[in-house]
Amino acid sequence: MHHPARRTALVLTAAGIALTATACAPSSSGDHTPARATHTASPTPTAEPALTKKQALAHITHYSKINNQANADHDRQLLDTIEDGPLYAMSVADYTQDEGLPKADREKYKPWSYNLTATDVYIPRFLPGQQRWFAAVTYSGKNNKYARVLIMAEQPGTKRWEMVAAVDVDDKKQLPKIALDADGYAAKVDATSTKNVAAPVDVLRASVLDNFATGGDMSGKKVFATTKTFTRQIKVHDDTIHKFGSRGTTEFASAATEFPDSYALKTTDGGALVVFAHTHTQRDAVAHSGLQIVPEKEDRAWLGSSPRESFTYTFTCSDVAAAPATPDKSQLLGYTCRRTDAHGRSAF
């Protein structure tokens, strides 16, 4: 559910082996030349652009149109035709939260759309059989103050192009330049390998989780430079763990990543712009018996209104980071999270 700003298959090609019988005329001695086996190599597959810029922009336009229709009626089935992955999970969570509010507290939906004249599209090349995707950075606000990174991917089964990530960037000036070839196409990077980036995506994800769990003390501060986004995540940890004072506790923890896919583009400095997802939990609990926590209004779609001794929330998030090619700190550029589940316990 969007508001205005403010899957890669290995294609293994083996040389085809064909046995061809060579027809020969009889020799003067009456002997026949035997047929010979010859090897015919298959052509090497060529990486082709995922689609054209015009097609990419058309997919973004279609996304905005259908997104408005789905959001207006909380139509999950319709939304599922244009969103997938962590973005769909977050959007459905928005629907759930809104439906849990009293009607008087629900905001009237306002249609929106991306400004295509202020959108940069980055289209990689793919080999046959690889899942196709493209990235875009769209700007909005006065003087294009706000930037958002988008990822659209073609779904293998339906062949529909669906939005899988939309992450607001805290400081657009920190966005690295994407490397383009002579034809204007971007180079995708396998961010799971240290051959391509100094901090592969598993390291980035673990460090983001550490930012929430410990305030970055274990690995976050070692992996990430101090950016607005990094500081924001640390502040969430520092402020939230003390919100109950002596009456309760809050603990963050990592959770199994429901959406392990990552999308990365090579940057002009040799590094990569990486978009990935993570999942973390937050457990709020009272310090001793006799105390209870009352669910906040936004929590009631999951928790109801009955007080409990503890609540555990699950958050699904998308993150954007710039990872260098050589040993150095990465930069966390933006993240978006939504509460996607919650449950409580009555017994202390």
CSV table of N, CA and C in Angstrom, one decimal, residues 1 20 53 89 98 101 126 147 151 157 159 161 178 199-200 239 241 263 275 291 335:
chain,number,residue,atom,x,y,z
A,1,MET,N,0.9,-1.2,0.0
A,1,MET,CA,0.0,0.0,0.0
A,1,MET,C,0.9,1.2,0.0
A,20,THR,N,26.9,-36.5,-37.5
A,20,THR,CA,26.4,-36.3,-38.9
A,20,THR,C,27.2,-37.2,-39.8
A,53,LYS,N,12.9,1.1,-21.6
A,53,LYS,CA,12.6,2.2,-20.6
A,53,LYS,C,11.1,2.5,-20.7
A,89,ALA,N,3.5,-7.9,1.7
A,89,ALA,CA,3.2,-8.2,3.1
A,89,ALA,C,3.0,-6.9,3.9
A,98,ASP,N,-5.6,-0.7,9.4
A,98,ASP,CA,-6.7,0.3,9.2
A,98,ASP,C,-8.1,-0.3,9.5
A,101,LEU,N,-9.1,-0.2,13.2
A,101,LEU,CA,-9.4,1.1,13.8
A,101,LEU,C,-10.9,1.4,13.7
A,126,PHE,N,19.7,-9.7,-18.8
A,126,PHE,CA,19.5,-11.0,-18.2
A,126,PHE,C,19.7,-12.1,-19.3
A,147,ALA,N,13.2,11.1,-2.3
A,147,ALA,CA,13.6,10.0,-3.2
A,147,ALA,C,13.1,8.7,-2.7
A,151,ILE,N,11.7,-1.4,-6.8
A,151,ILE,CA,12.1,-2.7,-7.5
A,151,ILE,C,10.9,-3.3,-8.0
A,157,GLY,N,5.7,-17.4,-12.7
A,157,GLY,CA,4.5,-18.1,-13.1
A,157,GLY,C,3.5,-17.3,-14.0
A,159,LYS,N,4.1,-14.1,-15.2
A,159,LYS,CA,4.8,-13.2,-16.1
A,159,LYS,C,4.3,-11.8,-15.9
A,161,TRP,N,4.6,-8.1,-14.1
A,161,TRP,CA,5.5,-7.3,-13.4
A,161,TRP,C,4.9,-6.7,-12.2
A,178,ILE,N,24.7,5.0,-10.5
A,178,ILE,CA,24.6,3.7,-11.1
A,178,ILE,C,25.4,3.6,-12.4
A,199,ALA,N,30.8,-6.2,1.7
A,199,ALA,CA,29.9,-6.7,2.7
A,199,ALA,C,28.7,-7.3,1.9
A,200,PRO,N,28.7,-8.6,1.8
A,200,PRO,CA,27.5,-9.3,1.1
A,200,PRO,C,26.2,-9.1,1.8
A,239,ASP,N,15.6,4.5,22.1
A,239,ASP,CA,14.3,5.1,22.6
A,239,ASP,C,13.3,4.0,23.1
A,241,ILE,N,13.7,0.7,24.0
A,241,ILE,CA,14.0,-0.2,25.1
A,241,ILE,C,13.8,0.5,26.4
A,263,TYR,N,18.4,-7.5,-4.6
A,263,TYR,CA,18.5,-6.8,-5.9
A,263,TYR,C,19.7,-5.8,-5.8
A,275,VAL,N,19.3,-3.7,-2.5
A,275,VAL,CA,18.0,-3.6,-1.9
A,275,VAL,C,17.7,-5.0,-1.4
A,291,LEU,N,1.2,-5.6,36.9
A,291,LEU,CA,1.2,-4.6,35.8
A,291,LEU,C,0.7,-5.3,34.5
A,335,TYR,N,15.2,2.7,4.9
A,335,TYR,CA,14.5,1.4,5.3
A,335,TYR,C,13.0,1.8,5.6
